[in-house]
Rosetta silent file (secondary structure, phi, psi, omega in degrees, C-alpha in Angstrom):
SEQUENCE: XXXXXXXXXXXXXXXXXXXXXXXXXXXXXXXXXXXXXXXXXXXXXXXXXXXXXXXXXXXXXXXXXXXXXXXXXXXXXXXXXXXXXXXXXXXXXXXXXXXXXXXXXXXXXXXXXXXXXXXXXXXXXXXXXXXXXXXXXXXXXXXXXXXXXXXXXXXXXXXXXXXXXXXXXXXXXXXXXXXXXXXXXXXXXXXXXXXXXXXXXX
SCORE:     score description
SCORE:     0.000 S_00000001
   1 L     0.000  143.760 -172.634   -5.099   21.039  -11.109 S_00000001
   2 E  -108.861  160.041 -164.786   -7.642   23.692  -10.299 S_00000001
   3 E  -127.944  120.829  140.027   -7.734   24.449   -6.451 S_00000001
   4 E   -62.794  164.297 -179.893  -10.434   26.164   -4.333 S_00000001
   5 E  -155.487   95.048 -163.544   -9.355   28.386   -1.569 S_00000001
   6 E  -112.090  100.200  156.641  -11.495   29.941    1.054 S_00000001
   7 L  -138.903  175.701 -179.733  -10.673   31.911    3.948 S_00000001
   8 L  -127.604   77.448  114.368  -11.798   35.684    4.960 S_00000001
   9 L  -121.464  125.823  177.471   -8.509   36.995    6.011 S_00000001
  10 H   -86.352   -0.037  144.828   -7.563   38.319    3.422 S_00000001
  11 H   -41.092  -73.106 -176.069   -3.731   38.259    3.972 S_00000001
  12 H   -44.016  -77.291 -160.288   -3.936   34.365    4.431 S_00000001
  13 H   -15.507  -68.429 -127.683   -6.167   34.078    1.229 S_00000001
  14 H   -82.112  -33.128 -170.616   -3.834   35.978   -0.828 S_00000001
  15 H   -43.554  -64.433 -165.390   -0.597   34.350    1.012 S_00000001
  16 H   -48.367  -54.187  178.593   -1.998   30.775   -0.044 S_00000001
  17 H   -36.680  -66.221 -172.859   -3.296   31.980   -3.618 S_00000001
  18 H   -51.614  -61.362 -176.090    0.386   32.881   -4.481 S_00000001
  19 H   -55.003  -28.217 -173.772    2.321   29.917   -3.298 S_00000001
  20 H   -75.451  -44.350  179.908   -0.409   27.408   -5.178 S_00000001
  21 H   -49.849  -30.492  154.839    0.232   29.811   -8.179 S_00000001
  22 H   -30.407  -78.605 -166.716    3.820   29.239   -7.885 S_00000001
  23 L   -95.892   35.125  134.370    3.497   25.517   -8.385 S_00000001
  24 L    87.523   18.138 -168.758    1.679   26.049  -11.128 S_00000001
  25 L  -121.484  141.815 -160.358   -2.347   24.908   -9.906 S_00000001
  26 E   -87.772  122.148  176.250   -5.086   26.987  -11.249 S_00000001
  27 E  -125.593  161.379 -178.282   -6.922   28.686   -8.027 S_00000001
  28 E  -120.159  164.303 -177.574  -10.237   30.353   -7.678 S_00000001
  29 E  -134.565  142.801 -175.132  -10.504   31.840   -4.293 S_00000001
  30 E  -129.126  144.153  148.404  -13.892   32.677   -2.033 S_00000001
  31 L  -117.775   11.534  167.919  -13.847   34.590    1.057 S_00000001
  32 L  -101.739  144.842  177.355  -17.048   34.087    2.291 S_00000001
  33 H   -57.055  -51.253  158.874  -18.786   30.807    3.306 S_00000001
  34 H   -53.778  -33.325 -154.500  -21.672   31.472    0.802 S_00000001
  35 H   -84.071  -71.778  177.483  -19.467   32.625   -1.795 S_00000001
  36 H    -7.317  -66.260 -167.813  -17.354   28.961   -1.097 S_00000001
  37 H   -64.632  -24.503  166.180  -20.398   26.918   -1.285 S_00000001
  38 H   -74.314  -39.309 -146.599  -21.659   28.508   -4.606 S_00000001
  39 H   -86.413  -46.057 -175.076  -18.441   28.196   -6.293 S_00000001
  40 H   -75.559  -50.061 -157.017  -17.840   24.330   -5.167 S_00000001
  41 H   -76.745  -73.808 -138.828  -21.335   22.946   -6.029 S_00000001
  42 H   -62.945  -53.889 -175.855  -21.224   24.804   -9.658 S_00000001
  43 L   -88.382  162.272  170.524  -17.537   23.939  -10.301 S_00000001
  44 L  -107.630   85.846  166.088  -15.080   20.947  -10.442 S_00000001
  45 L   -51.501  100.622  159.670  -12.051   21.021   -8.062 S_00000001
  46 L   -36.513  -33.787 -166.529   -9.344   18.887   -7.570 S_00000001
  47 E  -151.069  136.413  142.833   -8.961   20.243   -4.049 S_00000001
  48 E  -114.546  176.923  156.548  -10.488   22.334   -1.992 S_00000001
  49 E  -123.560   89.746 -147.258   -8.883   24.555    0.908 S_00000001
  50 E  -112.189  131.157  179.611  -11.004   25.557    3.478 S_00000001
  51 L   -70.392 -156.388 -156.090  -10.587   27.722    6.876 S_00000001
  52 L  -135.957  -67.410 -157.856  -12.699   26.288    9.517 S_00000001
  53 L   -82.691   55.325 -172.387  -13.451   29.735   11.521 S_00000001
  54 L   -91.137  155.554  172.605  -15.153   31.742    8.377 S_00000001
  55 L   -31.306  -68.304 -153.720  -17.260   35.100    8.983 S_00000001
  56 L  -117.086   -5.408  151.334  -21.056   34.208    7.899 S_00000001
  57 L  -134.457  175.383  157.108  -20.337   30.342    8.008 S_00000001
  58 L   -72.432  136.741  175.478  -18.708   27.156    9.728 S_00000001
  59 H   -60.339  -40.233  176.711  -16.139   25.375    7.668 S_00000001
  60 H   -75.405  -23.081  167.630  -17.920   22.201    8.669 S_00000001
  61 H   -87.838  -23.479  156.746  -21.028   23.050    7.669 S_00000001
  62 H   -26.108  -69.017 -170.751  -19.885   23.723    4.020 S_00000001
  63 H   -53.517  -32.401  162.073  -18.106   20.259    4.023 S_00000001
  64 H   -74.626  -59.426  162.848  -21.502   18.720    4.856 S_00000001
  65 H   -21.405  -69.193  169.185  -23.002   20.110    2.370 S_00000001
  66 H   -61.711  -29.575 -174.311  -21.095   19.138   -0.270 S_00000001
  67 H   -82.524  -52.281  158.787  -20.529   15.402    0.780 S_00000001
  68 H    -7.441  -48.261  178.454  -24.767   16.128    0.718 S_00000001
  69 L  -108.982   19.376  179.232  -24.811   16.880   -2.507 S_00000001
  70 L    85.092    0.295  173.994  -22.481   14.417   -3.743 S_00000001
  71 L   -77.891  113.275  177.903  -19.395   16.025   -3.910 S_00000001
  72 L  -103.695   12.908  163.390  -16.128   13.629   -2.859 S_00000001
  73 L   -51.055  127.128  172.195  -13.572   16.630   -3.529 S_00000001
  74 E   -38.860  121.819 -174.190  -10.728   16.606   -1.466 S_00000001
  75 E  -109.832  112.337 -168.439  -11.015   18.972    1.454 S_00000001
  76 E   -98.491   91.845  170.639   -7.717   20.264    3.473 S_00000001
  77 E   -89.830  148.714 -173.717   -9.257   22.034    6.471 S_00000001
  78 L  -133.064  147.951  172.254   -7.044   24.432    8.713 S_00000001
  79 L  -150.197  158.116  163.107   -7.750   26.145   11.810 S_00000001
  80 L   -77.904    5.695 -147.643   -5.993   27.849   14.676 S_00000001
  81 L  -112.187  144.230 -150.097   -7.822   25.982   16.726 S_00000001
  82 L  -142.271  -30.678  173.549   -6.071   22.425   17.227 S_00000001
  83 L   -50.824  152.951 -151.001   -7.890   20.241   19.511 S_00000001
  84 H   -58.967  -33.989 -173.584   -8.861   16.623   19.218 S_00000001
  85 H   -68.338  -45.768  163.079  -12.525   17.760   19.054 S_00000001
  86 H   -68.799  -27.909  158.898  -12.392   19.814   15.849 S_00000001
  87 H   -55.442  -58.832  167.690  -10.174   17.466   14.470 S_00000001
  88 H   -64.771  -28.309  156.745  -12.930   14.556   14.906 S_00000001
  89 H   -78.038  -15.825  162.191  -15.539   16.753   13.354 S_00000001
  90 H   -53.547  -35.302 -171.574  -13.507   17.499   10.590 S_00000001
  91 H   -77.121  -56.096  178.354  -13.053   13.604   10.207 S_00000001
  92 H   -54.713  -18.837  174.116  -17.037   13.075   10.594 S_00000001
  93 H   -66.931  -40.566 -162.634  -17.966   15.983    8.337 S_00000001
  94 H   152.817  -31.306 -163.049  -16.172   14.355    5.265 S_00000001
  95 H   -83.533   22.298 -176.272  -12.626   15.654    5.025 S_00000001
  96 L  -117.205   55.537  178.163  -10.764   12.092    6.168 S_00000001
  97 L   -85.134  166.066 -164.484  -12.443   10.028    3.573 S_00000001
  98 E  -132.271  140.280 -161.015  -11.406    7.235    2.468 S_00000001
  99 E  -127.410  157.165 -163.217  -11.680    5.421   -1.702 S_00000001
 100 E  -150.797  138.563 -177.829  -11.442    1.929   -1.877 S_00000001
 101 E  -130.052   81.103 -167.946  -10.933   -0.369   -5.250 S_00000001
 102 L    80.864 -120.658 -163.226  -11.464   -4.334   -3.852 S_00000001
 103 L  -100.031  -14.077  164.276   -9.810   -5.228   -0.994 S_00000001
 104 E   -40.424   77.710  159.564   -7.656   -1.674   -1.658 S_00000001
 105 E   -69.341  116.509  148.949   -7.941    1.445    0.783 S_00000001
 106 E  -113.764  152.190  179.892   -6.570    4.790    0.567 S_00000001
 107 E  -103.682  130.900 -168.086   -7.051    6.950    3.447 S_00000001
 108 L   -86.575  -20.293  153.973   -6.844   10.466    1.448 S_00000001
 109 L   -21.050  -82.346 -165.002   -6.157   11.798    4.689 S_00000001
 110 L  -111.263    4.467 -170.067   -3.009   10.124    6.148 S_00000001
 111 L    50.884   20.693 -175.886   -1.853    8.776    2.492 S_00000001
 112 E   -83.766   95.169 -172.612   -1.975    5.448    3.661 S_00000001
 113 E   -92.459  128.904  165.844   -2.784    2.413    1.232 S_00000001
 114 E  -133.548 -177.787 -165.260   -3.457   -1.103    2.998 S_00000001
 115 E  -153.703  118.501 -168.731   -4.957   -3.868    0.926 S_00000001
 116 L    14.273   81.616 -179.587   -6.895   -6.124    3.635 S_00000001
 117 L    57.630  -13.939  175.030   -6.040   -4.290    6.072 S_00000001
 118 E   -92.580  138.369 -154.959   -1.937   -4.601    5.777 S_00000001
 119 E   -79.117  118.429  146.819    0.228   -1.197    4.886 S_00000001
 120 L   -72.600   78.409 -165.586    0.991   -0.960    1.045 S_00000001
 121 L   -58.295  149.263  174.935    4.448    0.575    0.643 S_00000001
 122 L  -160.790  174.037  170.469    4.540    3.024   -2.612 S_00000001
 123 L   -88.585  178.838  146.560    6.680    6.329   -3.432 S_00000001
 124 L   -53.443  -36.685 -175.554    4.680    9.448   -3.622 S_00000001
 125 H   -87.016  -31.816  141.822    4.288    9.584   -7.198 S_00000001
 126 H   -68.118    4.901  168.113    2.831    5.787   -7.146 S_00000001
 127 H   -99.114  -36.333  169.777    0.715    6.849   -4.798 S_00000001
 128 H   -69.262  -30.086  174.863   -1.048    9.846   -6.875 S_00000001
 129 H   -45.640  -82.478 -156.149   -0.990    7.380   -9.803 S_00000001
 130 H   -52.438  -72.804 -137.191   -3.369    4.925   -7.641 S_00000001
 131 H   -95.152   19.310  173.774   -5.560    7.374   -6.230 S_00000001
 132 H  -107.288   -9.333  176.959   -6.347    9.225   -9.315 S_00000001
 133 H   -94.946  -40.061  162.254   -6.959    5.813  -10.799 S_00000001
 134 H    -4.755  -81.695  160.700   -8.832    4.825   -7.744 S_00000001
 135 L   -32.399  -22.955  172.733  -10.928    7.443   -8.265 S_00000001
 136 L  -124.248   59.411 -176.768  -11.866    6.396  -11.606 S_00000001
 137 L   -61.237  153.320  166.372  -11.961    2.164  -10.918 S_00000001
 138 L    74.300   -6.302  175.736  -13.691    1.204  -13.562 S_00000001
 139 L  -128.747  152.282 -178.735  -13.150    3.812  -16.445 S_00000001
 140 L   -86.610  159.300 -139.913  -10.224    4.132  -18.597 S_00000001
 141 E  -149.526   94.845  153.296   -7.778    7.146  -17.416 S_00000001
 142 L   -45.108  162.253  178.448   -5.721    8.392  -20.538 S_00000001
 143 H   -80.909  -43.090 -172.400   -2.024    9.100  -20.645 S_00000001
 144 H   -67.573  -61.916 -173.674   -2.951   13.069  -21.292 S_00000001
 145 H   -37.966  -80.122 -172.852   -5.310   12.753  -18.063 S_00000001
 146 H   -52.163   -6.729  150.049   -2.718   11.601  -16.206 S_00000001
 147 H   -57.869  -39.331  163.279   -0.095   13.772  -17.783 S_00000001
 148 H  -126.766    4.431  168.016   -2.059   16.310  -16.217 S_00000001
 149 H   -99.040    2.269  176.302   -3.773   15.519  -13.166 S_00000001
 150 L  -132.189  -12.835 -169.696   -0.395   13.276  -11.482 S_00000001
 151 L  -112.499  158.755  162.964    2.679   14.868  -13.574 S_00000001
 152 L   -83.378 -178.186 -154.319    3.614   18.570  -13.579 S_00000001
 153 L   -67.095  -28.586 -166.414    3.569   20.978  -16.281 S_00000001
 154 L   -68.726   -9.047 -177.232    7.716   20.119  -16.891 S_00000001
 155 L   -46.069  137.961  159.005    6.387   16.124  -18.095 S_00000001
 156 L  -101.397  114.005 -153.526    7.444   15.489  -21.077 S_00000001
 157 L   -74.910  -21.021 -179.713    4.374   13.377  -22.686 S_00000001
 158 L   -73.030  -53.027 -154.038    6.782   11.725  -25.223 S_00000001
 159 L  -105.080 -176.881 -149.008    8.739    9.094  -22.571 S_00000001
 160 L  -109.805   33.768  168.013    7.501    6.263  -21.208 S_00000001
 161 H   -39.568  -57.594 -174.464    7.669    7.559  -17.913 S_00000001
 162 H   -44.871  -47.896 -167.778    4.038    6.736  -17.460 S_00000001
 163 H   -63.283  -48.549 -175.361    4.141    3.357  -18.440 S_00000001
 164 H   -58.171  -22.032  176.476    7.078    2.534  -16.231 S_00000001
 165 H   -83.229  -46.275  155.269    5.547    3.673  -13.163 S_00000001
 166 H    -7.195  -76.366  174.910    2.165    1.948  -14.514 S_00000001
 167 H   -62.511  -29.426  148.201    4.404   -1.391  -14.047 S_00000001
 168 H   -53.672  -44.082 -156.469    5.814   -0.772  -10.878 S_00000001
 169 H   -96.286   -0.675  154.718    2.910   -0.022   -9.169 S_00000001
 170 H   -73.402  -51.992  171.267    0.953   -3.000  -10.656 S_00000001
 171 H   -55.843  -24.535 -176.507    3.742   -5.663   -9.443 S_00000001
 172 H   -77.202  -39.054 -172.764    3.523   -4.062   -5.669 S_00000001
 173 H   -52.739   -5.055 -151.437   -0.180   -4.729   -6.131 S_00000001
 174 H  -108.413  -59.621 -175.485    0.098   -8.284   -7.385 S_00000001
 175 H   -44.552  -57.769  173.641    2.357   -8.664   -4.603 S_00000001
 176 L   -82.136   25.138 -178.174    0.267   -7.416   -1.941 S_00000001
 177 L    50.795   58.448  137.358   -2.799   -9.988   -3.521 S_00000001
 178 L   -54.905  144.759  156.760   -4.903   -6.943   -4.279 S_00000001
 179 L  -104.217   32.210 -170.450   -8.077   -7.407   -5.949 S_00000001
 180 E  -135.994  113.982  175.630   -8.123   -4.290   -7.925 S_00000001
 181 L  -119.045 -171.120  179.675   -4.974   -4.382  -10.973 S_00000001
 182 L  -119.660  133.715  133.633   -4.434   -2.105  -13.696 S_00000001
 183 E  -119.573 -176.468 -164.972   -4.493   -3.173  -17.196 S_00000001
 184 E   -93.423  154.128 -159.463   -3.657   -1.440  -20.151 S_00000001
 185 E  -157.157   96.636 -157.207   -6.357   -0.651  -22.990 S_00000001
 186 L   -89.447  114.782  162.919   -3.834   -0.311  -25.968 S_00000001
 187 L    95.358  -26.385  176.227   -4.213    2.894  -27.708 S_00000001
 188 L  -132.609    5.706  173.079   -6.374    4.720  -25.271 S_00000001
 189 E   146.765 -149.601  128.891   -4.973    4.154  -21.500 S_00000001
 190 E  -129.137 -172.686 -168.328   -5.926    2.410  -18.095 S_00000001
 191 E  -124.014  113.904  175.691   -7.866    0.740  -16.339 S_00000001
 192 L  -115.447  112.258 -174.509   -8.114   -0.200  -12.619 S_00000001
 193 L  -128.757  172.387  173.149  -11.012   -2.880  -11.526 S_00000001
 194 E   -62.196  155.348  177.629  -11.420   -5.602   -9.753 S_00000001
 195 L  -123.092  161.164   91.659  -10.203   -9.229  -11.060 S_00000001
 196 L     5.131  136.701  163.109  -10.355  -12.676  -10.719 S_00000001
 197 L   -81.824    6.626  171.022   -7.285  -14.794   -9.827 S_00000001
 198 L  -113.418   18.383 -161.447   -7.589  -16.124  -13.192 S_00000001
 199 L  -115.387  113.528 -174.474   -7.918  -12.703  -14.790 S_00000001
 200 L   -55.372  128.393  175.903   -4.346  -11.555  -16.946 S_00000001
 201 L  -109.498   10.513 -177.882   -3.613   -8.038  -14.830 S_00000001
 202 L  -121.685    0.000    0.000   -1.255   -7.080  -17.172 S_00000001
């Protein structure tokens, strides 16, 4: 996963830079608000990581921007500053958003799946599954995508890891009467859209 990472201290910056490097995620780093804002509209992030309290801009006005221009990249904003009021413009700017596949929500936020309106239990790892297919409802999502946007570099690409998780996290959905399944598209991945109740989900 490639990560932006923008703050102008340049301690923090480098502090952050390291640990994401660590765990293996490709990062580009900005310490300026301008430099941030060129770098995100030209490129494609998985993530960004943004300080709030930058030199020559506001963290929030970046984040409008981009949700402006069409950008739904994740946004993690940090601040020192902790109060409920920068929190709710953080949520109104863009960074609590929320992707939704039928009656399915995740809040990207709080990690929280409900499926008309009632709390979807998952693991962590069925939960990156769903929201990277989320993200793509409607297009088929290879085993190599997902091999490298929800597993780390240590996957091995050979077992049927994929599939097995695939099948778990379609039976909680069936269970919780979503109206978004996954099926499988034999030989090239999945898929997750909406169905019918007379529509095969598996």
């Amino acid at each position: 996963m490639r990560i932006l990472v923008v703050d102008d201290d340049r301690a923090i910056l480098k502090l952050i830079t390291r640990v994401l490097r660590d765990e293996s995620y490709a990062v580009d780093t900005a310490s300026t608000g301008e430099e941030a804002r060129t770098l995100a509209l030209v490129n494609e992030y998985d993530g960004i990581i943004l300080d709030l309290q930058l030199g020559d801009r506001h963290g929030f006005e970046i984040l409008q921007e981009l949700r402006r221009n069409g950008r739904p990249t994740p946004v993690l904003l940090y601040s020192g500053r902790a109060d409920t009021e920068s929190i709710v413009r953080g949520l109104d700017a863009g960074a609590g958003e929320q992707t939704r596949a039928g009656n399915l929500t995740l809040n990207r936020l709080t990690r929280r799946v409900t499926c008309n309106g009632e709390d979807v239990s998952l693991t962590s790892m069925e939960l990156k599954l769903l929201e990277h297919l989320m993200l793509r409802t409607g297009e088929t999502v290879t085993r190599s995508e997902l091999h490298d946007k929800v597993w780390d570099m240590h996957f091995d690409p050979s077992s049927n890891v994929i599939d097995a998780h695939v099948a778990r996290l379609r039976k909680k959905l069936q269970r919780a009467g979503a109206s978004a399944a996954i099926t499988t598209r034999r030989g090239m991945g999945f898929v997750l859209d909406s169905v019918t109740p007379s529509e095969d989900a598996s």
